[in-house]
Amino acid sequence: MRHTATALLSSAIALVSISGDVAAQGSAPARFAVPAVPTNAQWFKGNTHTHTTNSDGDTPPEAVARWYKSHGYRFLVLSDHNVFTNPATLASLMDSTFLLVPGEEVTTSFQSASVHVNALEISRLIPAPKGGSLVETVQNTIDAIRAEGAVPHINHPNFRWSLDTAVLWRVKNDRLLEIHNGHPTVHNEGGGETPGMEDAWDALLTRGKRLYGIAVDDAHHFQGEFAPERANPGRGWVVVQATTLNGRALVEALDAGRFYASSGPVLEAITITESQLSIRITRQGDFKYTTEFVGANGRVLAVNKSLTPQYTLQGDEMYVRARVIDSAGRVAWVQPVFTTRYVERQP
């Protein structure tokens, strides 16, 4: 069973009370702040975190890119550790159906904690920063990425139990957080006193930090057996709503939350009005689906078992996001839609 965000904030991460943070802005009923989406926007499936023999993967960049292209991905970020792989060296693979977005997994540490932050749409190698504390190390990494005009996403916080929710709360100018990572050693579900990544996400959202949840495969193993204990491709991805298959357009859409993340389910449409969040699910084979609409404190607001789930605001919500679960246990995560009662806060 998932913890509530309030419990996480009061006990697991020892932050101050959030009672003031969840207070409504005035007494008017909540309305969704409807995101602006261009009328000609399309959906593009991609992966923002994978590895090659340029760092600790088992397969050269060209073969890795070919795997994703042949499996229907529209874009890919080759994110080797502290290595910039220039997509120009793989230009023969790119066409109107497939794009390589330049990236890097900026990899550093503080004491025993691992700090890994992906940089999306870079033009050169970003040297890995250091800091005088764990928070400063993460912040310096985010700042170095932003300084290059690139977009950061914080990777697998529970890897080696490195980045707890208290640390994530104090970091500024970040919008993207891995909530699902397909590598078998990253502890997506948490354990012991440490919350899973969805619980941590809701804790941060509820306190007032606007974040969007990324799913990736963090693939290292393309050779040999595909097995649960190996870091194989195809376990997590994003589907981005953008006007064109262009690196800048894609990463700006990610940074603005115009995407959903998935480990399996495919969504045909996500529609938002001032009062309603509606989803259309693409049925695959004979799979069945359960959609949970989730609000502040990680509370499940409603459950729907149709292919066209929808949630109508009741008037006091801060945000609503959705979790679509298929009958194999795979999940698609619809990004939080914030309401007029949401108060964004800084540490």
Coordinates of C-alpha atoms in Angstrom, one line a residue:
M1 CA 0.0 0.0 0.0
R2 CA 1.2 3.5 -0.9
H3 CA 2.0 5.9 1.9
T4 CA 0.2 9.3 1.9
A5 CA 2.2 12.3 1.0
T6 CA 1.3 13.9 4.4
A7 CA 2.8 10.9 6.3
L8 CA 5.9 11.1 4.2
L9 CA 6.4 14.7 4.9
S10 CA 5.8 14.4 8.7
S11 CA 7.8 11.3 9.4
A12 CA 9.8 9.8 6.5
I13 CA 11.5 13.0 5.5
A14 CA 11.0 15.1 8.6
L15 CA 9.9 18.2 6.8
V16 CA 7.8 20.9 8.5
S17 CA 4.0 20.8 8.5
I18 CA 2.3 21.3 5.1
S19 CA -0.9 22.6 6.6
G20 CA -0.3 26.2 5.3
D21 CA 0.8 24.9 1.9
V22 CA -2.5 23.1 1.1
A23 CA -4.6 26.1 2.1
A24 CA -6.9 27.2 -0.8
Q25 CA -6.4 30.4 -2.6
G26 CA -9.6 32.1 -1.6
S27 CA -13.0 30.4 -1.4
A28 CA -13.8 30.0 -5.1
P29 CA -14.2 26.5 -6.4
A30 CA -11.1 25.1 -8.0
R31 CA -10.7 25.2 -11.8
F32 CA -8.1 23.6 -13.9
A33 CA -5.4 25.9 -15.3
V34 CA -5.8 24.6 -18.8
P35 CA -2.4 24.1 -20.5
A36 CA -1.9 25.8 -23.8
V37 CA -1.4 23.2 -26.5
P38 CA -0.9 24.1 -30.2
T39 CA -3.7 22.8 -32.4
N40 CA -1.2 21.0 -34.7
A41 CA 0.6 19.2 -31.9
Q42 CA 1.4 15.5 -32.3
W43 CA 2.5 12.7 -30.0
F44 CA 6.1 11.5 -30.2
K45 CA 7.3 8.4 -28.3
G46 CA 10.8 8.6 -27.0
N47 CA 13.4 7.6 -24.4
T48 CA 15.6 10.1 -22.6
H49 CA 17.9 7.8 -20.7
T50 CA 20.0 4.9 -22.2
H51 CA 23.6 3.9 -22.4
T52 CA 26.2 2.6 -24.9
T53 CA 29.8 1.4 -24.9
N54 CA 30.7 5.0 -24.7
S55 CA 30.2 4.6 -21.0
D56 CA 28.9 1.5 -19.2
G57 CA 26.6 -0.1 -21.8
D58 CA 27.3 -3.3 -23.8
T59 CA 26.4 -2.1 -27.3
P60 CA 27.8 0.7 -29.6
P61 CA 25.8 3.8 -30.1
E62 CA 24.7 3.0 -33.7
A63 CA 23.3 -0.4 -32.7
V64 CA 21.5 1.1 -29.7
A65 CA 19.9 3.8 -31.8
R66 CA 18.8 1.2 -34.3
W67 CA 17.1 -0.8 -31.6
Y68 CA 14.9 2.1 -30.6
K69 CA 14.2 3.1 -34.2
S70 CA 13.2 -0.4 -35.1
H71 CA 10.9 -0.6 -32.1
G72 CA 8.8 2.5 -33.0
Y73 CA 10.4 5.2 -31.0
R74 CA 10.4 8.6 -32.6
F75 CA 13.3 10.0 -30.6
L76 CA 16.1 8.9 -28.3
V77 CA 18.7 10.5 -26.0
L78 CA 22.0 8.7 -25.8
S79 CA 22.8 9.7 -22.2
D80 CA 26.2 8.2 -21.4
H81 CA 27.9 9.1 -18.2
N82 CA 29.9 12.3 -18.6
V83 CA 30.2 11.6 -22.3
F84 CA 28.7 13.7 -25.2
T85 CA 27.8 11.5 -28.2
N86 CA 27.3 13.9 -31.0
P87 CA 24.2 12.9 -33.1
A88 CA 25.9 14.2 -36.2
T89 CA 28.1 11.0 -36.1
L90 CA 25.0 9.0 -36.5
A91 CA 23.3 11.2 -39.1
S92 CA 22.5 8.3 -41.4
L93 CA 20.0 6.9 -38.9
M94 CA 18.0 10.1 -38.6
D95 CA 15.1 10.9 -40.9
S96 CA 11.5 12.1 -40.7
T97 CA 10.6 9.2 -38.5
F98 CA 13.5 9.2 -36.0
L99 CA 15.6 11.8 -34.2
L100 CA 18.6 11.6 -31.9
V101 CA 18.5 14.4 -29.2
P102 CA 21.9 15.2 -27.9
G103 CA 22.3 14.4 -24.2
E104 CA 24.5 13.4 -21.3
E105 CA 24.0 11.8 -17.9
V106 CA 26.0 14.3 -15.8
T107 CA 27.3 12.0 -13.1
T108 CA 28.8 13.2 -9.9
S109 CA 28.6 12.5 -6.1
F110 CA 28.7 13.8 -2.6
Q111 CA 30.3 11.4 -0.1
S112 CA 28.4 8.1 -0.6
A113 CA 25.5 9.6 -2.5
S114 CA 25.2 9.3 -6.2
V115 CA 24.1 12.4 -8.2
H116 CA 23.0 11.7 -11.7
V117 CA 21.1 14.3 -13.7
N118 CA 20.3 14.0 -17.4
A119 CA 21.0 17.0 -19.7
L120 CA 18.7 17.1 -22.7
E121 CA 19.5 19.0 -25.9
I122 CA 23.1 19.9 -25.2
S123 CA 25.7 21.2 -27.6
R124 CA 28.8 20.1 -25.8
L125 CA 30.0 18.1 -22.8
I126 CA 28.9 19.5 -19.4
P127 CA 31.6 18.8 -16.8
A128 CA 30.3 17.2 -13.7
P129 CA 30.1 19.7 -10.8
K130 CA 30.9 19.2 -7.1
G131 CA 29.5 20.9 -4.1
G132 CA 30.0 21.4 -0.4
S133 CA 26.8 19.5 0.5
L134 CA 24.5 17.0 -1.2
V135 CA 21.9 19.7 -2.0
E136 CA 24.6 22.0 -3.3
T137 CA 26.0 19.2 -5.5
V138 CA 22.6 18.5 -7.1
Q139 CA 21.8 22.3 -7.4
N140 CA 25.2 22.9 -9.1
T141 CA 24.5 20.2 -11.6
I142 CA 21.0 21.6 -12.4
D143 CA 22.5 25.0 -12.7
A144 CA 25.3 23.9 -15.0
I145 CA 22.7 22.2 -17.3
R146 CA 20.4 25.2 -17.4
A147 CA 23.4 27.5 -18.1
E148 CA 23.9 25.6 -21.4
G149 CA 20.3 26.2 -22.4
A150 CA 19.6 22.4 -21.8
V151 CA 16.8 20.8 -19.8
P152 CA 17.6 18.7 -16.8
H153 CA 15.9 15.7 -15.3
I154 CA 16.9 14.1 -12.0
N155 CA 17.6 10.4 -12.3
H156 CA 16.6 7.5 -10.0
P157 CA 16.7 9.3 -6.6
N158 CA 16.4 5.9 -4.8
F159 CA 19.5 4.5 -6.5
R160 CA 21.8 3.7 -3.6
W161 CA 19.2 5.6 -1.5
S162 CA 21.0 8.8 -2.5
L163 CA 18.4 11.6 -2.8
D164 CA 15.6 11.7 -0.3
T165 CA 12.5 13.9 -0.5
A166 CA 14.0 16.5 1.8
V167 CA 16.9 17.0 -0.7
L168 CA 14.6 17.0 -3.7
W169 CA 12.4 19.7 -2.1
R170 CA 15.4 22.1 -1.6
V171 CA 16.6 21.9 -5.2
K172 CA 15.4 24.8 -7.5
N173 CA 14.9 25.3 -11.2
D174 CA 14.1 21.6 -11.9
R175 CA 10.9 20.3 -13.4
L176 CA 11.5 16.7 -14.3
L177 CA 11.9 13.7 -12.0
E178 CA 12.3 10.0 -12.8
I179 CA 9.4 8.3 -11.2
H180 CA 9.9 5.0 -13.1
N181 CA 13.3 3.7 -14.1
G182 CA 13.6 0.2 -15.7
H183 CA 17.0 -0.6 -14.2
P184 CA 16.6 -3.4 -11.7
T185 CA 18.7 -1.7 -8.9
V186 CA 17.0 1.7 -8.6
H187 CA 14.2 0.9 -6.0
N188 CA 11.3 2.6 -7.7
E189 CA 8.9 1.3 -5.0
G190 CA 11.1 2.4 -2.1
G191 CA 11.6 0.2 0.9
G192 CA 11.9 0.4 4.7
E193 CA 11.6 4.0 5.8
T194 CA 12.2 5.3 2.2
P195 CA 9.2 6.1 0.1
G196 CA 8.7 4.9 -3.5
M197 CA 9.0 7.5 -6.2
E198 CA 5.3 8.0 -6.8
D199 CA 4.8 8.7 -3.1
A200 CA 7.8 11.1 -3.1
W201 CA 6.3 12.8 -6.2
D202 CA 3.0 13.4 -4.5
A203 CA 4.7 14.6 -1.3
L204 CA 6.6 17.3 -3.3
L205 CA 3.6 18.3 -5.4
T206 CA 1.5 18.6 -2.3
R207 CA 4.0 20.8 -0.6
G208 CA 4.1 23.2 -3.6
K209 CA 6.8 22.0 -5.9
R210 CA 5.7 21.7 -9.5
L211 CA 7.2 18.6 -11.0
Y212 CA 6.5 16.2 -13.9
G213 CA 7.2 12.5 -13.8
I214 CA 9.5 10.8 -16.3
A215 CA 9.6 7.1 -17.2
V216 CA 12.8 5.7 -18.7
D217 CA 14.4 2.3 -19.3
D218 CA 18.0 3.3 -18.4
A219 CA 19.1 0.5 -20.6
H220 CA 22.6 -0.9 -20.5
H221 CA 22.1 -4.5 -21.8
F222 CA 21.1 -5.0 -25.4
Q223 CA 23.2 -8.2 -25.8
G224 CA 22.2 -11.7 -24.5
E225 CA 19.2 -12.5 -22.4
F226 CA 16.4 -10.0 -21.7
A227 CA 15.6 -10.8 -18.1
P228 CA 14.3 -8.9 -15.0
E229 CA 17.7 -8.8 -13.4
R230 CA 19.3 -7.2 -16.5
A231 CA 19.0 -3.5 -17.6
N232 CA 17.2 -4.1 -20.9
P233 CA 15.6 -1.5 -23.2
G234 CA 11.8 -1.0 -23.6
R235 CA 10.8 -0.7 -19.9
G236 CA 9.9 2.9 -19.7
W237 CA 9.4 5.9 -22.1
V238 CA 7.7 9.2 -22.5
V239 CA 5.2 10.3 -25.2
V240 CA 5.6 14.0 -25.8
Q241 CA 3.1 16.4 -27.3
A242 CA 4.9 18.7 -29.7
T243 CA 4.4 20.4 -33.0
T244 CA 7.4 18.9 -34.8
L245 CA 10.1 16.2 -34.4
N246 CA 12.7 18.7 -33.3
G247 CA 15.0 18.5 -30.3
R248 CA 14.3 21.9 -28.9
A249 CA 10.5 21.5 -29.3
L250 CA 10.6 18.1 -27.6
V251 CA 12.6 19.1 -24.6
E252 CA 10.6 22.4 -24.1
A253 CA 7.4 20.3 -24.1
L254 CA 8.9 17.9 -21.6
D255 CA 9.9 20.9 -19.3
A256 CA 6.4 22.2 -19.6
G257 CA 4.7 18.9 -18.7
R258 CA 3.2 18.2 -22.1
F259 CA 3.7 14.5 -22.1
Y260 CA 2.7 11.3 -20.4
A261 CA 5.1 8.6 -19.1
S262 CA 4.5 4.8 -19.5
S263 CA 5.8 1.4 -18.9
G264 CA 3.1 -0.2 -21.1
P265 CA -0.3 1.5 -21.6
V266 CA -0.8 3.6 -24.7
L267 CA -3.0 6.7 -24.5
E268 CA -4.8 8.1 -27.5
A269 CA -5.7 11.5 -26.1
I270 CA -5.6 13.6 -22.9
T271 CA -8.2 16.4 -22.8
I272 CA -8.3 19.1 -20.2
T273 CA -11.1 21.7 -19.7
E274 CA -11.6 24.1 -16.7
S275 CA -13.6 21.4 -14.9
Q276 CA -12.6 18.0 -16.3
L277 CA -9.7 15.7 -17.1
S278 CA -10.5 13.1 -19.8
I279 CA -8.4 10.3 -21.2
R280 CA -8.8 7.9 -24.1
I281 CA -6.9 4.6 -23.7
T282 CA -5.8 2.6 -26.7
R283 CA -6.7 -1.0 -26.0
Q284 CA -3.9 -3.5 -26.7
G285 CA -4.9 -7.1 -27.3
D286 CA -7.3 -8.3 -24.6
F287 CA -5.8 -6.2 -21.8
K288 CA -8.1 -4.4 -19.4
Y289 CA -7.4 -1.1 -17.6
T290 CA -8.0 0.6 -14.3
T291 CA -7.5 4.4 -14.1
E292 CA -7.0 6.0 -10.7
F293 CA -7.3 9.8 -10.4
V294 CA -4.9 11.0 -7.7
G295 CA -4.8 14.3 -5.8
A296 CA -3.0 16.0 -3.0
N297 CA -1.4 13.8 -0.4
G298 CA -1.5 10.9 -2.9
R299 CA -5.2 10.4 -2.2
V300 CA -7.1 8.4 -4.8
L301 CA -10.0 10.7 -5.8
A302 CA -11.8 8.3 -8.2
V303 CA -11.4 5.0 -10.0
N304 CA -12.7 4.2 -13.5
K305 CA -12.4 0.9 -15.4
S306 CA -13.4 2.1 -18.9
L307 CA -11.3 3.0 -21.9
T308 CA -12.5 6.7 -21.6
P309 CA -12.0 7.6 -18.0
Q310 CA -12.7 11.1 -16.9
Y311 CA -12.6 13.1 -13.7
T312 CA -14.8 16.2 -12.9
L313 CA -13.5 18.7 -10.3
Q314 CA -15.3 18.7 -7.0
G315 CA -14.1 22.2 -6.2
D316 CA -11.3 21.8 -3.5
E317 CA -8.5 20.0 -5.5
M318 CA -5.0 21.4 -5.7
Y319 CA -4.0 19.1 -8.6
V320 CA -5.2 16.0 -10.3
R321 CA -3.0 13.4 -12.0
A322 CA -3.9 10.0 -13.4
R323 CA -2.4 6.5 -13.2
V324 CA -3.6 4.0 -15.9
I325 CA -2.8 0.4 -14.9
D326 CA -3.2 -2.4 -17.4
S327 CA -4.0 -6.0 -16.5
A328 CA -0.3 -6.9 -16.6
G329 CA 0.5 -4.3 -13.9
R330 CA 2.1 -1.8 -16.3
V331 CA 1.4 1.8 -15.8
A332 CA 0.9 5.1 -17.7
W333 CA 1.3 8.3 -15.7
V334 CA -0.7 11.4 -16.8
Q335 CA 1.0 14.5 -15.5
P336 CA -0.6 16.6 -12.8
V337 CA -3.0 19.2 -13.9
F338 CA -2.9 22.1 -11.5
T339 CA -5.9 24.1 -10.3
T340 CA -6.5 27.6 -9.3
R341 CA -6.0 26.5 -5.7
Y342 CA -2.5 25.3 -6.2
V343 CA 0.2 27.4 -4.5
E344 CA 3.6 26.9 -6.0
R345 CA 6.3 27.4 -3.3
Q346 CA 10.1 27.5 -3.1
P347 CA 12.1 26.2 -0.2

